[in-house]
Amino acid sequence: MKRFLPIVVLIVVVILVAACNPTNTSLTTTPTTPSSTSEQTAEPSPTPSTTPSPEPTSPTGELKVHFIDVGQGDAILIDLEDTEILIDGGDRSPGVTGYLNQYVDGPLEVMVATHPHADHIGGLIAVLDAFEVDQVWHNGDTSDSKTYSDFMSGISAEGADVHIARLHDVIKAGDLELFVHHPADLSGSTNNNSIVLHLAYGDINFLFTGDAEQEAEAEMMALSSLQLPEVEILKVGHHGSRTASSADFLAVASPEVAIYMAGVDNSYGHPHAETIIALNAIGAKIYGTDVNGTIIVTTDGETYLVNTER
């Protein structure tokens, strides 16, 4: 038994040495490197500096937009089957109720007063009396005129839902949506506080500008949050006055058709020659209620047709 003792001792020593010196595999293992995908997702996505124009309304039928001849004033009826939107109503005389009676089915879904000048809201007073109106949108601007006072009294008596329009608002009626491009606030003149609306019906775009002038146009072009759209149909600002329709604005909007609304032999000289020259320069087809009477644009969302009273 004694002769095996050195061998046993030797085995024990070998085992103890091995236990005290293990192989360190961690030193030869390649460390895990974060993947490029994980590095990219860890960083926030950049926010775009501009927002694309809103999605267009999907066509559900034949849309008609009536630029109603009310003399020196604005009155525009948007009619899609049983849904109607009225933008302004001209002055008290001649009014628009007789014309609307031919097209409004049931209640008038939306009334928009772009600003409180009499040649835009005067005719709306009778409309409030003659029709049930679901929604009234205005810009919140005020006036000390009797016309404005009567208009606000009519709104109160109507009991409609009343909204103050601001940039980025969306006016909805049936399948139609109107996007508010102006005003962001009431920091301008009465004209430059006008509500400006964009209607995209399929591929056909309309821009309704009220009496917005070049100051308002510049504000809309400077916006990073909502792009001014290219349009097929432009309602020319401020009855064709030289104070609106700057060359830069027209270049951006790039209308195929430009419609101004003015009275025959009006005392303002609308439309001004400078505006007509500017519209001709961009190749727009020009119509005016003083020359053509009531103008109706009909579209299926792909093409459009312009019909005039004369």
mmCIF file of C-alpha atoms in Angstrom:
data_model
loop_
_atom_site.group_PDB
_atom_site.id
_atom_site.type_symbol
_atom_site.label_atom_id
_atom_site.label_comp_id
_atom_site.label_asym_id
_atom_site.label_seq_id
_atom_site.Cartn_x
_atom_site.Cartn_y
_atom_site.Cartn_z
ATOM 1 C CA MET A 1 0.000 0.000 0.000
ATOM 2 C CA LYS A 2 2.867 2.347 0.769
ATOM 3 C CA ARG A 3 4.279 2.001 -2.720
ATOM 4 C CA PHE A 4 1.149 3.465 -4.192
ATOM 5 C CA LEU A 5 1.220 6.492 -1.864
ATOM 6 C CA PRO A 6 3.509 8.706 -4.092
ATOM 7 C CA ILE A 7 1.277 8.016 -7.065
ATOM 8 C CA VAL A 8 -1.844 9.050 -5.146
ATOM 9 C CA VAL A 9 -0.136 12.213 -3.908
ATOM 10 C CA LEU A 10 0.929 13.063 -7.460
ATOM 11 C CA ILE A 11 -2.627 12.636 -8.780
ATOM 12 C CA VAL A 12 -4.030 14.893 -6.049
ATOM 13 C CA VAL A 13 -1.445 17.583 -6.817
ATOM 14 C CA VAL A 14 -2.316 17.515 -10.538
ATOM 15 C CA ILE A 15 -6.019 17.848 -9.753
ATOM 16 C CA LEU A 16 -5.408 20.809 -7.414
ATOM 17 C CA VAL A 17 -3.246 22.614 -9.994
ATOM 18 C CA ALA A 18 -5.890 22.151 -12.695
ATOM 19 C CA ALA A 19 -8.599 23.540 -10.399
ATOM 20 C CA CYS A 20 -6.565 26.630 -9.602
ATOM 21 C CA ASN A 21 -5.830 27.449 -13.322
ATOM 22 C CA PRO A 22 -9.065 27.050 -15.445
ATOM 23 C CA THR A 23 -9.060 27.951 -19.121
ATOM 24 C CA ASN A 24 -10.363 31.569 -19.501
ATOM 25 C CA THR A 25 -12.507 31.316 -22.650
ATOM 26 C CA SER A 26 -13.889 34.801 -22.147
ATOM 27 C CA LEU A 27 -10.602 36.321 -23.180
ATOM 28 C CA THR A 28 -10.756 34.709 -26.594
ATOM 29 C CA THR A 29 -14.458 35.348 -27.252
ATOM 30 C CA THR A 30 -15.224 38.236 -29.630
ATOM 31 C CA PRO A 31 -17.453 40.823 -27.861
ATOM 32 C CA THR A 32 -20.952 41.390 -29.296
ATOM 33 C CA THR A 33 -21.170 44.582 -31.335
ATOM 34 C CA PRO A 34 -24.590 46.352 -31.474
ATOM 35 C CA SER A 35 -26.125 45.970 -34.904
ATOM 36 C CA SER A 36 -26.516 48.969 -37.219
ATOM 37 C CA THR A 37 -30.289 48.472 -37.059
ATOM 38 C CA SER A 38 -30.400 48.939 -33.304
ATOM 39 C CA GLU A 39 -28.240 52.058 -33.611
ATOM 40 C CA GLN A 40 -30.651 53.595 -36.209
ATOM 41 C CA THR A 41 -33.797 52.857 -34.238
ATOM 42 C CA ALA A 42 -32.324 54.423 -31.136
ATOM 43 C CA GLU A 43 -32.324 57.833 -32.848
ATOM 44 C CA PRO A 44 -35.615 59.753 -33.262
ATOM 45 C CA SER A 45 -36.895 60.233 -36.793
ATOM 46 C CA PRO A 46 -36.564 63.787 -38.056
ATOM 47 C CA THR A 47 -39.786 65.795 -38.154
ATOM 48 C CA PRO A 48 -40.621 67.068 -41.657
ATOM 49 C CA SER A 49 -40.474 70.843 -42.016
ATOM 50 C CA THR A 50 -43.698 70.847 -44.020
ATOM 51 C CA THR A 51 -46.921 68.902 -43.967
ATOM 52 C CA PRO A 52 -48.330 67.704 -47.299
ATOM 53 C CA SER A 53 -51.719 68.944 -48.396
ATOM 54 C CA PRO A 54 -54.626 67.039 -46.822
ATOM 55 C CA GLU A 55 -55.969 63.895 -48.442
ATOM 56 C CA PRO A 56 -58.629 64.645 -51.063
ATOM 57 C CA THR A 57 -62.260 63.691 -50.663
ATOM 58 C CA SER A 58 -62.978 60.466 -52.531
ATOM 59 C CA PRO A 59 -65.555 61.270 -55.214
ATOM 60 C CA THR A 60 -69.001 59.914 -54.451
ATOM 61 C CA GLY A 61 -70.953 61.681 -57.170
ATOM 62 C CA GLU A 62 -71.076 64.767 -59.331
ATOM 63 C CA LEU A 63 -69.951 67.897 -57.504
ATOM 64 C CA LYS A 64 -71.191 71.304 -58.604
ATOM 65 C CA VAL A 65 -69.676 74.583 -57.395
ATOM 66 C CA HIS A 66 -71.822 77.616 -58.169
ATOM 67 C CA PHE A 67 -70.186 81.042 -58.283
ATOM 68 C CA ILE A 68 -73.424 82.974 -57.996
ATOM 69 C CA ASP A 69 -73.796 86.360 -59.645
ATOM 70 C CA VAL A 70 -74.826 88.649 -56.782
ATOM 71 C CA GLY A 71 -73.338 91.822 -58.243
ATOM 72 C CA GLN A 72 -70.487 93.317 -56.220
ATOM 73 C CA GLY A 73 -70.096 90.518 -53.694
ATOM 74 C CA ASP A 74 -69.299 86.852 -53.130
ATOM 75 C CA ALA A 75 -71.713 83.924 -52.902
ATOM 76 C CA ILE A 76 -70.553 80.368 -53.601
ATOM 77 C CA LEU A 77 -72.657 77.213 -53.293
ATOM 78 C CA ILE A 78 -70.960 73.811 -53.100
ATOM 79 C CA ASP A 79 -73.470 71.076 -53.924
ATOM 80 C CA LEU A 80 -72.861 67.330 -53.709
ATOM 81 C CA GLU A 81 -76.088 65.376 -53.972
ATOM 82 C CA ASP A 82 -77.968 66.101 -50.707
ATOM 83 C CA THR A 83 -75.126 68.080 -49.108
ATOM 84 C CA GLU A 84 -74.764 71.844 -49.562
ATOM 85 C CA ILE A 85 -72.218 74.349 -48.283
ATOM 86 C CA LEU A 86 -72.646 78.099 -48.777
ATOM 87 C CA ILE A 87 -69.595 80.366 -48.675
ATOM 88 C CA ASP A 88 -70.775 83.985 -48.240
ATOM 89 C CA GLY A 89 -74.074 85.352 -49.508
ATOM 90 C CA GLY A 90 -73.420 88.678 -51.182
ATOM 91 C CA ASP A 91 -75.182 91.810 -49.915
ATOM 92 C CA ARG A 92 -78.775 92.009 -48.663
ATOM 93 C CA SER A 93 -79.811 92.845 -52.220
ATOM 94 C CA PRO A 94 -80.148 90.965 -54.505
ATOM 95 C CA GLY A 95 -79.698 88.135 -52.003
ATOM 96 C CA VAL A 96 -79.297 84.427 -52.743
ATOM 97 C CA THR A 97 -82.337 82.701 -51.238
ATOM 98 C CA GLY A 98 -84.145 82.498 -54.571
ATOM 99 C CA TYR A 99 -81.147 80.817 -56.174
ATOM 100 C CA LEU A 100 -80.612 78.438 -53.241
ATOM 101 C CA ASN A 101 -84.216 77.268 -53.338
ATOM 102 C CA GLN A 102 -83.402 75.483 -56.600
ATOM 103 C CA TYR A 103 -80.576 73.412 -55.117
ATOM 104 C CA VAL A 104 -80.725 73.075 -51.327
ATOM 105 C CA ASP A 105 -82.267 69.748 -50.275
ATOM 106 C CA GLY A 106 -83.514 69.922 -46.697
ATOM 107 C CA PRO A 107 -81.209 71.813 -44.329
ATOM 108 C CA LEU A 108 -78.184 73.801 -45.432
ATOM 109 C CA GLU A 109 -75.396 71.782 -43.856
ATOM 110 C CA VAL A 110 -72.779 74.543 -43.602
ATOM 111 C CA MET A 111 -72.725 78.326 -43.895
ATOM 112 C CA VAL A 112 -69.342 80.089 -44.012
ATOM 113 C CA ALA A 113 -68.962 83.841 -43.561
ATOM 114 C CA THR A 114 -65.399 84.595 -44.660
ATOM 115 C CA HIS A 115 -65.344 88.046 -43.001
ATOM 116 C CA PRO A 116 -67.877 90.603 -41.769
ATOM 117 C CA HIS A 117 -68.134 92.946 -44.771
ATOM 118 C CA ALA A 118 -71.693 93.579 -45.958
ATOM 119 C CA ASP A 119 -71.063 92.324 -49.507
ATOM 120 C CA HIS A 120 -70.267 88.897 -48.034
ATOM 121 C CA ILE A 121 -72.635 88.509 -45.066
ATOM 122 C CA GLY A 122 -75.603 90.744 -45.979
ATOM 123 C CA GLY A 123 -77.342 88.050 -48.013
ATOM 124 C CA LEU A 124 -76.721 85.440 -45.316
ATOM 125 C CA ILE A 125 -79.252 87.126 -43.024
ATOM 126 C CA ALA A 126 -82.154 86.101 -45.261
ATOM 127 C CA VAL A 127 -80.644 82.626 -45.705
ATOM 128 C CA LEU A 128 -80.668 82.113 -41.934
ATOM 129 C CA ASP A 129 -84.326 83.061 -41.926
ATOM 130 C CA ALA A 130 -85.309 80.938 -44.936
ATOM 131 C CA PHE A 131 -83.354 77.715 -44.295
ATOM 132 C CA GLU A 132 -82.491 75.432 -41.446
ATOM 133 C CA VAL A 133 -78.712 75.775 -41.062
ATOM 134 C CA ASP A 134 -76.746 73.075 -39.231
ATOM 135 C CA GLN A 135 -73.343 74.759 -38.894
ATOM 136 C CA VAL A 136 -72.147 78.357 -39.125
ATOM 137 C CA TRP A 137 -68.442 79.114 -39.459
ATOM 138 C CA HIS A 138 -67.006 82.617 -39.253
ATOM 139 C CA ASN A 139 -63.628 84.093 -38.364
ATOM 140 C CA GLY A 140 -64.617 85.790 -35.116
ATOM 141 C CA ASP A 141 -63.942 89.278 -36.453
ATOM 142 C CA THR A 142 -66.467 91.972 -35.576
ATOM 143 C CA SER A 143 -67.956 95.094 -37.099
ATOM 144 C CA ASP A 144 -70.051 97.990 -35.820
ATOM 145 C CA SER A 145 -72.321 97.849 -38.888
ATOM 146 C CA LYS A 146 -76.034 97.084 -38.640
ATOM 147 C CA THR A 147 -75.538 94.338 -41.217
ATOM 148 C CA TYR A 148 -73.099 92.573 -38.888
ATOM 149 C CA SER A 149 -75.406 93.046 -35.908
ATOM 150 C CA ASP A 150 -78.353 91.598 -37.831
ATOM 151 C CA PHE A 151 -76.217 88.697 -39.041
ATOM 152 C CA MET A 152 -75.125 87.765 -35.528
ATOM 153 C CA SER A 153 -78.709 88.074 -34.284
ATOM 154 C CA GLY A 154 -79.768 85.725 -37.076
ATOM 155 C CA ILE A 155 -77.138 83.179 -36.032
ATOM 156 C CA SER A 156 -78.333 83.342 -32.430
ATOM 157 C CA ALA A 157 -81.961 82.840 -33.459
ATOM 158 C CA GLU A 158 -81.069 79.960 -35.780
ATOM 159 C CA GLY A 159 -79.621 77.803 -33.027
ATOM 160 C CA ALA A 160 -76.970 76.352 -35.354
ATOM 161 C CA ASP A 161 -73.635 75.001 -34.181
ATOM 162 C CA VAL A 162 -71.276 77.986 -34.376
ATOM 163 C CA HIS A 163 -67.540 77.636 -34.975
ATOM 164 C CA ILE A 164 -64.657 80.107 -35.225
ATOM 165 C CA ALA A 165 -62.446 79.017 -38.133
ATOM 166 C CA ARG A 166 -58.699 78.890 -37.635
ATOM 167 C CA LEU A 167 -55.725 77.512 -39.557
ATOM 168 C CA HIS A 168 -55.748 73.662 -39.693
ATOM 169 C CA ASP A 169 -59.478 73.383 -38.920
ATOM 170 C CA VAL A 170 -61.505 71.015 -41.092
ATOM 171 C CA ILE A 171 -65.096 71.844 -41.991
ATOM 172 C CA LYS A 172 -67.033 68.629 -42.602
ATOM 173 C CA ALA A 173 -70.401 68.133 -44.246
ATOM 174 C CA GLY A 174 -71.491 64.752 -45.563
ATOM 175 C CA ASP A 175 -68.651 63.431 -47.726
ATOM 176 C CA LEU A 176 -67.093 66.882 -48.137
ATOM 177 C CA GLU A 177 -64.175 68.380 -46.233
ATOM 178 C CA LEU A 178 -62.927 71.950 -46.461
ATOM 179 C CA PHE A 179 -59.481 72.673 -45.061
ATOM 180 C CA VAL A 180 -58.852 76.054 -43.448
ATOM 181 C CA HIS A 181 -55.616 77.668 -44.654
ATOM 182 C CA HIS A 182 -56.221 81.073 -43.070
ATOM 183 C CA PRO A 183 -56.419 82.897 -40.677
ATOM 184 C CA ALA A 184 -54.157 81.663 -37.905
ATOM 185 C CA ASP A 185 -55.349 84.628 -35.837
ATOM 186 C CA LEU A 186 -56.971 88.022 -36.324
ATOM 187 C CA SER A 187 -53.797 90.055 -36.689
ATOM 188 C CA GLY A 188 -54.546 91.569 -40.089
ATOM 189 C CA SER A 189 -57.055 93.915 -41.650
ATOM 190 C CA THR A 190 -60.669 92.829 -42.102
ATOM 191 C CA ASN A 191 -59.918 91.622 -45.629
ATOM 192 C CA ASN A 192 -56.687 89.903 -44.617
ATOM 193 C CA ASN A 193 -58.480 88.071 -41.813
ATOM 194 C CA SER A 194 -60.669 86.342 -44.407
ATOM 195 C CA ILE A 195 -61.222 82.614 -44.122
ATOM 196 C CA VAL A 196 -59.419 80.805 -46.954
ATOM 197 C CA LEU A 197 -60.635 77.286 -47.777
ATOM 198 C CA HIS A 198 -59.230 74.405 -49.816
ATOM 199 C CA LEU A 199 -61.528 71.754 -51.275
ATOM 200 C CA ALA A 200 -59.889 68.684 -52.797
ATOM 201 C CA TYR A 201 -62.415 66.523 -54.620
ATOM 202 C CA GLY A 202 -60.559 63.611 -56.140
ATOM 203 C CA ASP A 203 -57.930 65.154 -58.411
ATOM 204 C CA ILE A 204 -59.709 68.511 -58.680
ATOM 205 C CA ASN A 205 -58.728 71.249 -56.232
ATOM 206 C CA PHE A 206 -60.531 74.489 -55.418
ATOM 207 C CA LEU A 207 -59.210 77.429 -53.392
ATOM 208 C CA PHE A 208 -61.735 79.929 -52.018
ATOM 209 C CA THR A 209 -59.991 83.094 -50.821
ATOM 210 C CA GLY A 210 -62.691 85.514 -49.660
ATOM 211 C CA ASP A 211 -61.188 89.011 -49.720
ATOM 212 C CA ALA A 212 -57.687 87.870 -48.715
ATOM 213 C CA GLU A 213 -55.051 90.239 -50.068
ATOM 214 C CA GLN A 214 -51.314 89.975 -50.656
ATOM 215 C CA GLU A 215 -50.487 90.160 -46.936
ATOM 216 C CA ALA A 216 -52.576 87.071 -46.261
ATOM 217 C CA GLU A 217 -51.189 85.363 -49.364
ATOM 218 C CA ALA A 218 -47.638 85.885 -48.075
ATOM 219 C CA GLU A 219 -48.570 84.428 -44.693
ATOM 220 C CA MET A 220 -49.991 81.307 -46.311
ATOM 221 C CA MET A 221 -46.928 80.837 -48.508
ATOM 222 C CA ALA A 222 -44.625 81.219 -45.492
ATOM 223 C CA LEU A 223 -46.348 78.472 -43.499
ATOM 224 C CA SER A 224 -44.270 75.387 -42.781
ATOM 225 C CA SER A 225 -47.167 73.485 -41.224
ATOM 226 C CA LEU A 226 -49.517 73.428 -44.233
ATOM 227 C CA GLN A 227 -48.522 73.703 -47.859
ATOM 228 C CA LEU A 228 -50.468 75.999 -50.134
ATOM 229 C CA PRO A 229 -51.915 73.665 -52.775
ATOM 230 C CA GLU A 230 -51.721 73.817 -56.529
ATOM 231 C CA VAL A 231 -55.310 74.116 -57.703
ATOM 232 C CA GLU A 232 -57.401 73.714 -60.790
ATOM 233 C CA ILE A 233 -59.941 76.360 -59.766
ATOM 234 C CA LEU A 234 -59.094 79.603 -57.934
ATOM 235 C CA LYS A 235 -61.686 82.019 -56.593
ATOM 236 C CA VAL A 236 -59.679 85.210 -57.116
ATOM 237 C CA GLY A 237 -59.168 87.230 -53.941
ATOM 238 C CA HIS A 238 -60.963 90.515 -53.237
ATOM 239 C CA HIS A 239 -63.052 90.673 -56.409
ATOM 240 C CA GLY A 240 -59.989 90.897 -58.654
ATOM 241 C CA SER A 241 -58.453 93.861 -56.841
ATOM 242 C CA ARG A 242 -54.811 94.759 -57.399
ATOM 243 C CA THR A 243 -54.369 94.361 -53.641
ATOM 244 C CA ALA A 244 -54.608 90.575 -54.071
ATOM 245 C CA SER A 245 -53.232 87.934 -56.468
ATOM 246 C CA SER A 246 -49.502 88.575 -56.166
ATOM 247 C CA ALA A 247 -47.284 87.007 -58.808
ATOM 248 C CA ASP A 248 -45.675 84.751 -56.190
ATOM 249 C CA PHE A 249 -49.021 83.534 -54.887
ATOM 250 C CA LEU A 250 -50.335 82.796 -58.368
ATOM 251 C CA ALA A 251 -47.135 80.932 -59.233
ATOM 252 C CA VAL A 252 -47.621 78.645 -56.230
ATOM 253 C CA ALA A 253 -51.378 78.105 -56.634
ATOM 254 C CA SER A 254 -50.953 77.783 -60.408
ATOM 255 C CA PRO A 255 -54.678 77.713 -61.259
ATOM 256 C CA GLU A 256 -55.976 76.511 -64.589
ATOM 257 C CA VAL A 257 -59.180 78.510 -64.085
ATOM 258 C CA ALA A 258 -59.487 81.817 -62.206
ATOM 259 C CA ILE A 259 -62.916 83.162 -61.258
ATOM 260 C CA TYR A 260 -63.392 86.672 -59.885
ATOM 261 C CA MET A 261 -66.696 87.932 -58.517
ATOM 262 C CA ALA A 262 -67.594 91.558 -59.231
ATOM 263 C CA GLY A 263 -70.529 93.720 -60.215
ATOM 264 C CA VAL A 264 -70.992 95.284 -63.635
ATOM 265 C CA ASP A 265 -69.531 98.820 -63.724
ATOM 266 C CA ASN A 266 -68.786 98.689 -59.993
ATOM 267 C CA SER A 267 -67.376 101.811 -58.348
ATOM 268 C CA TYR A 268 -64.121 100.062 -57.348
ATOM 269 C CA GLY A 269 -63.054 99.325 -60.902
ATOM 270 C CA HIS A 270 -62.877 95.579 -60.169
ATOM 271 C CA PRO A 271 -61.290 93.606 -61.642
ATOM 272 C CA HIS A 272 -58.165 95.729 -61.857
ATOM 273 C CA ALA A 273 -56.037 95.504 -64.976
ATOM 274 C CA GLU A 274 -52.987 94.427 -62.946
ATOM 275 C CA THR A 275 -54.836 91.318 -61.750
ATOM 276 C CA ILE A 276 -55.992 90.341 -65.223
ATOM 277 C CA ILE A 277 -52.433 90.764 -66.531
ATOM 278 C CA ALA A 278 -51.069 88.609 -63.684
ATOM 279 C CA LEU A 279 -53.625 85.865 -64.351
ATOM 280 C CA ASN A 280 -52.916 85.910 -68.069
ATOM 281 C CA ALA A 281 -49.197 85.637 -67.298
ATOM 282 C CA ILE A 282 -49.686 82.218 -65.666
ATOM 283 C CA GLY A 283 -51.979 81.009 -68.448
ATOM 284 C CA ALA A 284 -55.166 80.846 -66.377
ATOM 285 C CA LYS A 285 -58.534 80.836 -68.095
ATOM 286 C CA ILE A 286 -60.365 83.840 -66.609
ATOM 287 C CA TYR A 287 -64.072 84.084 -65.823
ATOM 288 C CA GLY A 288 -65.931 86.849 -64.020
ATOM 289 C CA THR A 289 -69.486 87.189 -62.798
ATOM 290 C CA ASP A 290 -69.689 90.704 -64.261
ATOM 291 C CA VAL A 291 -69.031 89.294 -67.731
ATOM 292 C CA ASN A 292 -70.266 85.694 -67.512
ATOM 293 C CA GLY A 293 -73.025 85.874 -64.890
ATOM 294 C CA THR A 294 -73.308 82.836 -62.633
ATOM 295 C CA ILE A 295 -70.509 80.329 -63.255
ATOM 296 C CA ILE A 296 -70.891 76.622 -62.440
ATOM 297 C CA VAL A 297 -67.972 74.204 -62.242
ATOM 298 C CA THR A 298 -69.016 70.540 -62.461
ATOM 299 C CA THR A 299 -66.592 67.727 -61.645
ATOM 300 C CA ASP A 300 -66.519 63.984 -61.095
ATOM 301 C CA GLY A 301 -63.157 64.252 -59.322
ATOM 302 C CA GLU A 302 -61.156 63.493 -62.465
ATOM 303 C CA THR A 303 -62.187 66.156 -64.964
ATOM 304 C CA TYR A 304 -64.198 69.351 -64.729
ATOM 305 C CA LEU A 305 -66.446 71.468 -66.916
ATOM 306 C CA VAL A 306 -67.119 75.212 -66.659
ATOM 307 C CA ASN A 307 -70.573 76.481 -67.654
ATOM 308 C CA THR A 308 -71.553 80.145 -67.668
ATOM 309 C CA GLU A 309 -74.865 81.963 -67.652
ATOM 310 C CA ARG A 310 -73.739 84.153 -70.531
#
